[in-house]
Amino acid sequence: MITKEYFEAWINIAGVITGLLLVFIFTPFYMNSGKAALLRCKILYPDENPIFFIKSSMLQSIIITALFGAFLGTFILPFFIFEGLHSIRQVSVSTLWIYCFAFLIGLYGIFFRFNITYVLTDRGIRIISPYRILRPMFKEDFFIKYDDIKSVQLNKSFFMSRLLIHLKNDEIFRGLVGFVHLEKAEKIITDYMNKGV
């Protein structure tokens, strides 16, 4: 038997530890994904010159990963450590399998989201999977030629910036949301549009 205070302290510490552990595991992948995507782009498209990559903010990636990892230590792990535990807030023994499944799906989703890498080449915009485990989720044949772009529009806000790409066929590509260095990407795209590539 343990006291409620001990248990609360334990799950708080466990949440911090699992949050930091997940950050330490995922951060090297986040840090390397841009370079890995540029290298893969050169291999897949040797006739194109990669110029710049667009990805999520490291700070945003680390914070979301830490919070997600904290959920593991606070709400899932205790069920495997303490005997006779029936519930922790909204998670109960009967719903634990749902949360475990959702955690695993979410873990892959976070890894996927923060490793999405767009590469600007001298021909256009591509999405490149930096790691083999993510390739089933990426549509690597995605390609927007600079010649097909009518205009680009950068919308900046305190919380999230987005770069809208208006195509000549009147479609709008809205995939560049929540990434960093979109100002530089806008300039590169505009420069290549003006060159008539």
Short mmCIF file of N, CA and C in Angstrom, two decimals, residues 40-172:
data_model
loop_
_atom_site.label_atom_id
_atom_site.label_comp_id
_atom_site.label_asym_id
_atom_site.label_seq_id
_atom_site.Cartn_x
_atom_site.Cartn_y
_atom_site.Cartn_z
N ARG A 40 18.56 12.43 -49.79
CA ARG A 40 17.65 11.53 -50.52
C ARG A 40 17.14 12.19 -51.80
N CYS A 41 16.90 13.49 -51.75
CA CYS A 41 16.46 14.22 -52.93
C CYS A 41 17.51 14.12 -54.04
N LYS A 42 18.77 14.26 -53.67
CA LYS A 42 19.85 14.15 -54.66
C LYS A 42 19.90 12.76 -55.28
N ILE A 43 19.61 11.74 -54.46
CA ILE A 43 19.62 10.36 -54.96
C ILE A 43 18.42 10.11 -55.88
N LEU A 44 17.23 10.56 -55.45
CA LEU A 44 16.01 10.33 -56.24
C LEU A 44 15.96 11.16 -57.52
N TYR A 45 16.46 12.39 -57.43
CA TYR A 45 16.37 13.32 -58.57
C TYR A 45 17.75 13.92 -58.86
N PRO A 46 18.63 13.13 -59.43
CA PRO A 46 20.02 13.60 -59.64
C PRO A 46 20.14 14.78 -60.60
N ASP A 47 19.12 15.01 -61.42
CA ASP A 47 19.17 16.13 -62.37
C ASP A 47 18.68 17.45 -61.76
N GLU A 48 18.28 17.40 -60.46
CA GLU A 48 17.83 18.62 -59.78
C GLU A 48 18.83 19.01 -58.68
N ASN A 49 18.87 20.29 -58.40
CA ASN A 49 19.78 20.80 -57.38
C ASN A 49 18.96 21.24 -56.16
N PRO A 50 19.04 20.50 -55.03
CA PRO A 50 18.31 20.92 -53.83
C PRO A 50 18.89 22.22 -53.28
N ILE A 51 18.02 23.16 -52.95
CA ILE A 51 18.45 24.47 -52.50
C ILE A 51 18.19 24.69 -51.01
N PHE A 52 17.00 24.28 -50.57
CA PHE A 52 16.55 24.65 -49.23
C PHE A 52 15.52 23.63 -48.76
N PHE A 53 15.46 23.40 -47.46
CA PHE A 53 14.42 22.51 -46.93
C PHE A 53 13.55 23.26 -45.93
N ILE A 54 12.30 22.83 -45.86
CA ILE A 54 11.32 23.44 -44.95
C ILE A 54 10.85 22.36 -43.99
N LYS A 55 10.93 22.64 -42.69
CA LYS A 55 10.46 21.69 -41.69
C LYS A 55 9.97 22.43 -40.46
N SER A 56 9.50 21.68 -39.50
CA SER A 56 8.93 22.26 -38.28
C SER A 56 10.02 22.85 -37.39
N SER A 57 9.58 23.73 -36.52
CA SER A 57 10.48 24.32 -35.52
C SER A 57 10.95 23.25 -34.54
N MET A 58 12.24 23.32 -34.19
CA MET A 58 12.77 22.37 -33.21
C MET A 58 12.10 22.56 -31.86
N LEU A 59 11.88 23.80 -31.46
CA LEU A 59 11.26 24.07 -30.17
C LEU A 59 9.86 23.47 -30.10
N GLN A 60 9.08 23.67 -31.16
CA GLN A 60 7.73 23.11 -31.23
C GLN A 60 7.80 21.58 -31.17
N SER A 61 8.72 20.99 -31.91
CA SER A 61 8.87 19.54 -31.94
C SER A 61 9.20 18.99 -30.56
N ILE A 62 10.11 19.65 -29.87
CA ILE A 62 10.56 19.18 -28.54
C ILE A 62 9.43 19.32 -27.52
N ILE A 63 8.72 20.43 -27.54
CA ILE A 63 7.64 20.64 -26.55
C ILE A 63 6.53 19.61 -26.73
N ILE A 64 6.07 19.41 -27.96
CA ILE A 64 4.98 18.45 -28.21
C ILE A 64 5.43 17.04 -27.87
N THR A 65 6.66 16.69 -28.23
CA THR A 65 7.19 15.35 -27.93
C THR A 65 7.28 15.14 -26.42
N ALA A 66 7.76 16.15 -25.68
CA ALA A 66 7.87 16.04 -24.22
C ALA A 66 6.49 15.85 -23.58
N LEU A 67 5.51 16.61 -24.03
CA LEU A 67 4.16 16.48 -23.48
C LEU A 67 3.58 15.11 -23.76
N PHE A 68 3.82 14.62 -24.97
CA PHE A 68 3.31 13.30 -25.33
C PHE A 68 3.99 12.21 -24.50
N GLY A 69 5.31 12.35 -24.32
CA GLY A 69 6.04 11.40 -23.49
C GLY A 69 5.59 11.45 -22.04
N ALA A 70 5.27 12.65 -21.56
CA ALA A 70 4.79 12.79 -20.18
C ALA A 70 3.48 12.04 -19.97
N PHE A 71 2.64 12.01 -21.00
CA PHE A 71 1.39 11.27 -20.91
C PHE A 71 1.66 9.78 -20.66
N LEU A 72 2.69 9.26 -21.32
CA LEU A 72 3.06 7.85 -21.13
C LEU A 72 3.40 7.56 -19.68
N GLY A 73 4.27 8.37 -19.09
CA GLY A 73 4.70 8.13 -17.71
C GLY A 73 3.64 8.41 -16.68
N THR A 74 2.74 9.32 -17.00
CA THR A 74 1.73 9.73 -16.02
C THR A 74 0.48 8.84 -16.05
N PHE A 75 0.06 8.44 -17.23
CA PHE A 75 -1.24 7.77 -17.34
C PHE A 75 -1.21 6.32 -17.82
N ILE A 76 -0.12 5.87 -18.41
CA ILE A 76 -0.08 4.50 -18.92
C ILE A 76 0.88 3.62 -18.12
N LEU A 77 2.10 4.08 -17.94
CA LEU A 77 3.14 3.30 -17.26
C LEU A 77 2.74 2.84 -15.86
N PRO A 78 2.08 3.66 -15.03
CA PRO A 78 1.74 3.21 -13.67
C PRO A 78 0.91 1.92 -13.62
N PHE A 79 0.10 1.66 -14.64
CA PHE A 79 -0.70 0.43 -14.65
C PHE A 79 0.19 -0.82 -14.75
N PHE A 80 1.37 -0.66 -15.29
CA PHE A 80 2.29 -1.79 -15.43
C PHE A 80 3.26 -1.89 -14.25
N ILE A 81 3.24 -0.89 -13.37
CA ILE A 81 4.15 -0.86 -12.22
C ILE A 81 3.42 -1.20 -10.92
N PHE A 82 2.23 -0.64 -10.75
CA PHE A 82 1.51 -0.80 -9.49
C PHE A 82 0.39 -1.83 -9.62
N GLU A 83 0.36 -2.80 -8.71
CA GLU A 83 -0.70 -3.81 -8.69
C GLU A 83 -1.97 -3.20 -8.09
N GLY A 84 -3.10 -3.63 -8.60
CA GLY A 84 -4.38 -3.21 -8.04
C GLY A 84 -4.79 -1.79 -8.40
N LEU A 85 -4.11 -1.20 -9.37
CA LEU A 85 -4.47 0.16 -9.78
C LEU A 85 -5.68 0.09 -10.70
N HIS A 86 -6.72 0.83 -10.37
CA HIS A 86 -7.97 0.76 -11.14
C HIS A 86 -8.12 1.91 -12.13
N SER A 87 -7.69 3.11 -11.73
CA SER A 87 -7.82 4.24 -12.65
C SER A 87 -6.88 5.38 -12.25
N ILE A 88 -6.53 6.16 -13.27
CA ILE A 88 -5.82 7.43 -13.06
C ILE A 88 -6.60 8.45 -13.87
N ARG A 89 -7.33 9.28 -13.17
CA ARG A 89 -8.21 10.27 -13.82
C ARG A 89 -9.07 9.58 -14.88
N GLN A 90 -8.91 9.96 -16.17
CA GLN A 90 -9.81 9.41 -17.19
C GLN A 90 -9.41 8.02 -17.67
N VAL A 91 -8.20 7.57 -17.36
CA VAL A 91 -7.73 6.26 -17.82
C VAL A 91 -8.05 5.20 -16.77
N SER A 92 -8.72 4.13 -17.19
CA SER A 92 -9.05 3.04 -16.26
C SER A 92 -8.50 1.74 -16.83
N VAL A 93 -8.54 0.71 -16.01
CA VAL A 93 -8.05 -0.60 -16.45
C VAL A 93 -8.79 -1.07 -17.68
N SER A 94 -10.09 -0.82 -17.73
CA SER A 94 -10.90 -1.30 -18.87
C SER A 94 -10.62 -0.50 -20.16
N THR A 95 -10.18 0.75 -20.03
CA THR A 95 -9.90 1.55 -21.24
C THR A 95 -8.41 1.67 -21.53
N LEU A 96 -7.58 1.03 -20.72
CA LEU A 96 -6.12 1.16 -20.88
C LEU A 96 -5.66 0.75 -22.27
N TRP A 97 -6.24 -0.32 -22.83
CA TRP A 97 -5.81 -0.79 -24.15
C TRP A 97 -6.09 0.26 -25.23
N ILE A 98 -7.18 1.02 -25.07
CA ILE A 98 -7.49 2.08 -26.03
C ILE A 98 -6.42 3.17 -25.97
N TYR A 99 -6.04 3.55 -24.75
CA TYR A 99 -5.03 4.58 -24.59
C TYR A 99 -3.65 4.10 -25.06
N CYS A 100 -3.35 2.83 -24.84
CA CYS A 100 -2.07 2.28 -25.32
C CYS A 100 -2.03 2.31 -26.85
N PHE A 101 -3.12 1.89 -27.47
CA PHE A 101 -3.19 1.90 -28.93
C PHE A 101 -3.12 3.33 -29.47
N ALA A 102 -3.88 4.23 -28.85
CA ALA A 102 -3.87 5.64 -29.27
C ALA A 102 -2.49 6.25 -29.08
N PHE A 103 -1.81 5.87 -28.00
CA PHE A 103 -0.46 6.38 -27.76
C PHE A 103 0.50 5.95 -28.86
N LEU A 104 0.44 4.67 -29.24
CA LEU A 104 1.33 4.17 -30.29
C LEU A 104 1.06 4.84 -31.63
N ILE A 105 -0.23 5.00 -31.97
CA ILE A 105 -0.58 5.69 -33.21
C ILE A 105 -0.11 7.14 -33.15
N GLY A 106 -0.36 7.78 -32.02
CA GLY A 106 0.05 9.17 -31.83
C GLY A 106 1.55 9.35 -31.87
N LEU A 107 2.28 8.38 -31.32
CA LEU A 107 3.74 8.43 -31.32
C LEU A 107 4.27 8.43 -32.75
N TYR A 108 3.71 7.55 -33.57
CA TYR A 108 4.11 7.52 -34.99
C TYR A 108 3.69 8.82 -35.67
N GLY A 109 2.50 9.33 -35.33
CA GLY A 109 2.02 10.57 -35.92
C GLY A 109 2.92 11.75 -35.60
N ILE A 110 3.37 11.84 -34.35
CA ILE A 110 4.27 12.92 -33.96
C ILE A 110 5.60 12.80 -34.69
N PHE A 111 6.12 11.58 -34.74
CA PHE A 111 7.39 11.35 -35.45
C PHE A 111 7.24 11.73 -36.92
N PHE A 112 6.11 11.38 -37.50
CA PHE A 112 5.84 11.72 -38.90
C PHE A 112 5.73 13.23 -39.09
N ARG A 113 4.90 13.87 -38.27
CA ARG A 113 4.65 15.32 -38.44
C ARG A 113 5.92 16.15 -38.32
N PHE A 114 6.75 15.83 -37.35
CA PHE A 114 7.92 16.67 -37.12
C PHE A 114 9.12 16.26 -37.97
N ASN A 115 8.95 15.27 -38.82
CA ASN A 115 9.99 14.93 -39.79
C ASN A 115 9.55 15.19 -41.23
N ILE A 116 8.33 15.73 -41.41
CA ILE A 116 7.90 16.12 -42.76
C ILE A 116 8.89 17.16 -43.27
N THR A 117 9.42 16.93 -44.45
CA THR A 117 10.40 17.85 -45.00
C THR A 117 10.07 18.15 -46.46
N TYR A 118 9.86 19.42 -46.73
CA TYR A 118 9.70 19.89 -48.10
C TYR A 118 11.06 20.37 -48.59
N VAL A 119 11.40 20.02 -49.80
CA VAL A 119 12.68 20.44 -50.38
C VAL A 119 12.40 21.32 -51.59
N LEU A 120 13.01 22.49 -51.58
CA LEU A 120 12.95 23.37 -52.74
C LEU A 120 14.17 23.08 -53.59
N THR A 121 13.95 22.69 -54.83
CA THR A 121 15.04 22.43 -55.75
C THR A 121 15.06 23.55 -56.79
N ASP A 122 15.96 23.44 -57.75
CA ASP A 122 16.00 24.45 -58.81
C ASP A 122 14.88 24.26 -59.82
N ARG A 123 14.05 23.21 -59.65
CA ARG A 123 12.93 22.96 -60.57
C ARG A 123 11.56 23.17 -59.92
N GLY A 124 11.49 22.98 -58.60
CA GLY A 124 10.20 23.10 -57.94
C GLY A 124 10.24 22.66 -56.49
N ILE A 125 9.06 22.34 -55.97
CA ILE A 125 8.89 21.96 -54.56
C ILE A 125 8.56 20.47 -54.49
N ARG A 126 9.31 19.77 -53.66
CA ARG A 126 9.10 18.33 -53.47
C ARG A 126 8.92 18.03 -51.99
N ILE A 127 8.22 16.94 -51.69
CA ILE A 127 8.18 16.43 -50.33
C ILE A 127 9.03 15.17 -50.33
N ILE A 128 9.95 15.10 -49.38
CA ILE A 128 10.91 13.99 -49.35
C ILE A 128 10.86 13.33 -47.98
N SER A 129 10.78 12.01 -47.97
CA SER A 129 10.82 11.26 -46.72
C SER A 129 12.26 11.09 -46.27
N PRO A 130 12.63 11.63 -45.10
CA PRO A 130 14.01 11.51 -44.68
C PRO A 130 14.39 10.12 -44.16
N TYR A 131 13.39 9.34 -43.74
CA TYR A 131 13.67 8.04 -43.13
C TYR A 131 12.78 6.95 -43.72
N ARG A 132 13.34 5.76 -43.81
CA ARG A 132 12.64 4.63 -44.41
C ARG A 132 11.32 4.31 -43.70
N ILE A 133 11.28 4.42 -42.39
CA ILE A 133 10.07 4.08 -41.63
C ILE A 133 8.89 5.00 -41.98
N LEU A 134 9.18 6.17 -42.51
CA LEU A 134 8.12 7.13 -42.84
C LEU A 134 7.67 7.04 -44.29
N ARG A 135 8.37 6.31 -45.12
CA ARG A 135 8.08 6.33 -46.55
C ARG A 135 6.67 5.87 -46.92
N PRO A 136 6.06 4.93 -46.19
CA PRO A 136 4.66 4.59 -46.54
C PRO A 136 3.69 5.76 -46.37
N MET A 137 4.05 6.74 -45.54
CA MET A 137 3.18 7.87 -45.26
C MET A 137 3.41 9.04 -46.21
N PHE A 138 4.54 9.07 -46.88
CA PHE A 138 4.88 10.20 -47.74
C PHE A 138 4.49 9.91 -49.18
N LYS A 139 4.02 10.92 -49.84
CA LYS A 139 3.73 10.82 -51.27
C LYS A 139 4.91 11.48 -52.00
N GLU A 140 5.96 10.68 -52.23
CA GLU A 140 7.21 11.25 -52.73
C GLU A 140 7.15 11.66 -54.20
N ASP A 141 6.06 11.35 -54.87
CA ASP A 141 5.94 11.84 -56.24
C ASP A 141 5.31 13.24 -56.26
N PHE A 142 5.04 13.81 -55.07
CA PHE A 142 4.52 15.16 -54.97
C PHE A 142 5.53 16.14 -55.55
N PHE A 143 5.07 16.99 -56.47
CA PHE A 143 5.98 17.94 -57.11
C PHE A 143 5.18 19.12 -57.65
N ILE A 144 5.59 20.31 -57.27
CA ILE A 144 4.99 21.53 -57.83
C ILE A 144 6.10 22.25 -58.58
N LYS A 145 5.93 22.38 -59.88
CA LYS A 145 6.91 23.13 -60.68
C LYS A 145 6.72 24.62 -60.42
N TYR A 146 7.83 25.34 -60.42
CA TYR A 146 7.74 26.79 -60.27
C TYR A 146 6.92 27.40 -61.40
N ASP A 147 6.99 26.79 -62.56
CA ASP A 147 6.28 27.29 -63.73
C ASP A 147 4.75 27.19 -63.57
N ASP A 148 4.31 26.28 -62.68
CA ASP A 148 2.87 26.09 -62.44
C ASP A 148 2.32 27.00 -61.36
N ILE A 149 3.19 27.80 -60.74
CA ILE A 149 2.77 28.66 -59.63
C ILE A 149 2.41 30.05 -60.14
N LYS A 150 1.22 30.51 -59.74
CA LYS A 150 0.78 31.84 -60.13
C LYS A 150 1.26 32.89 -59.11
N SER A 151 1.14 32.55 -57.82
CA SER A 151 1.59 33.48 -56.77
C SER A 151 1.76 32.73 -55.46
N VAL A 152 2.49 33.34 -54.55
CA VAL A 152 2.63 32.79 -53.19
C VAL A 152 2.20 33.86 -52.20
N GLN A 153 1.61 33.41 -51.11
CA GLN A 153 1.07 34.35 -50.12
C GLN A 153 1.46 33.86 -48.74
N LEU A 154 2.28 34.65 -48.04
CA LEU A 154 2.71 34.30 -46.69
C LEU A 154 1.78 34.97 -45.67
N ASN A 155 1.15 34.16 -44.84
CA ASN A 155 0.30 34.66 -43.75
C ASN A 155 1.00 34.35 -42.43
N LYS A 156 1.42 35.41 -41.76
CA LYS A 156 2.13 35.23 -40.50
C LYS A 156 1.22 35.56 -39.33
N SER A 157 1.34 34.77 -38.27
CA SER A 157 0.65 35.07 -37.03
C SER A 157 1.56 34.68 -35.88
N PHE A 158 1.20 35.09 -34.69
CA PHE A 158 2.02 34.79 -33.52
C PHE A 158 2.12 33.28 -33.30
N PHE A 159 1.03 32.57 -33.55
CA PHE A 159 1.00 31.14 -33.27
C PHE A 159 1.50 30.29 -34.42
N MET A 160 1.12 30.63 -35.64
CA MET A 160 1.45 29.75 -36.75
C MET A 160 1.45 30.51 -38.07
N SER A 161 2.51 30.31 -38.84
CA SER A 161 2.59 30.92 -40.16
C SER A 161 2.21 29.88 -41.22
N ARG A 162 1.76 30.39 -42.36
CA ARG A 162 1.46 29.47 -43.45
C ARG A 162 1.79 30.14 -44.78
N LEU A 163 2.21 29.32 -45.71
CA LEU A 163 2.54 29.81 -47.04
C LEU A 163 1.57 29.16 -48.01
N LEU A 164 0.70 29.98 -48.59
CA LEU A 164 -0.27 29.49 -49.56
C LEU A 164 0.33 29.62 -50.96
N ILE A 165 0.23 28.57 -51.73
CA ILE A 165 0.75 28.58 -53.09
C ILE A 165 -0.42 28.50 -54.05
N HIS A 166 -0.66 29.59 -54.76
CA HIS A 166 -1.74 29.67 -55.74
C HIS A 166 -1.22 29.18 -57.08
N LEU A 167 -1.84 28.13 -57.60
CA LEU A 167 -1.40 27.53 -58.86
C LEU A 167 -2.15 28.13 -60.04
N LYS A 168 -1.59 27.97 -61.20
CA LYS A 168 -2.19 28.53 -62.41
C LYS A 168 -3.49 27.85 -62.80
N ASN A 169 -3.71 26.63 -62.28
CA ASN A 169 -4.97 25.94 -62.56
C ASN A 169 -6.06 26.31 -61.54
N ASP A 170 -5.82 27.38 -60.77
CA ASP A 170 -6.73 27.93 -59.77
C ASP A 170 -6.85 27.10 -58.50
N GLU A 171 -6.00 26.10 -58.33
CA GLU A 171 -5.95 25.36 -57.07
C GLU A 171 -5.02 26.09 -56.11
N ILE A 172 -5.19 25.82 -54.83
CA ILE A 172 -4.31 26.40 -53.81
C ILE A 172 -3.70 25.27 -53.00
#
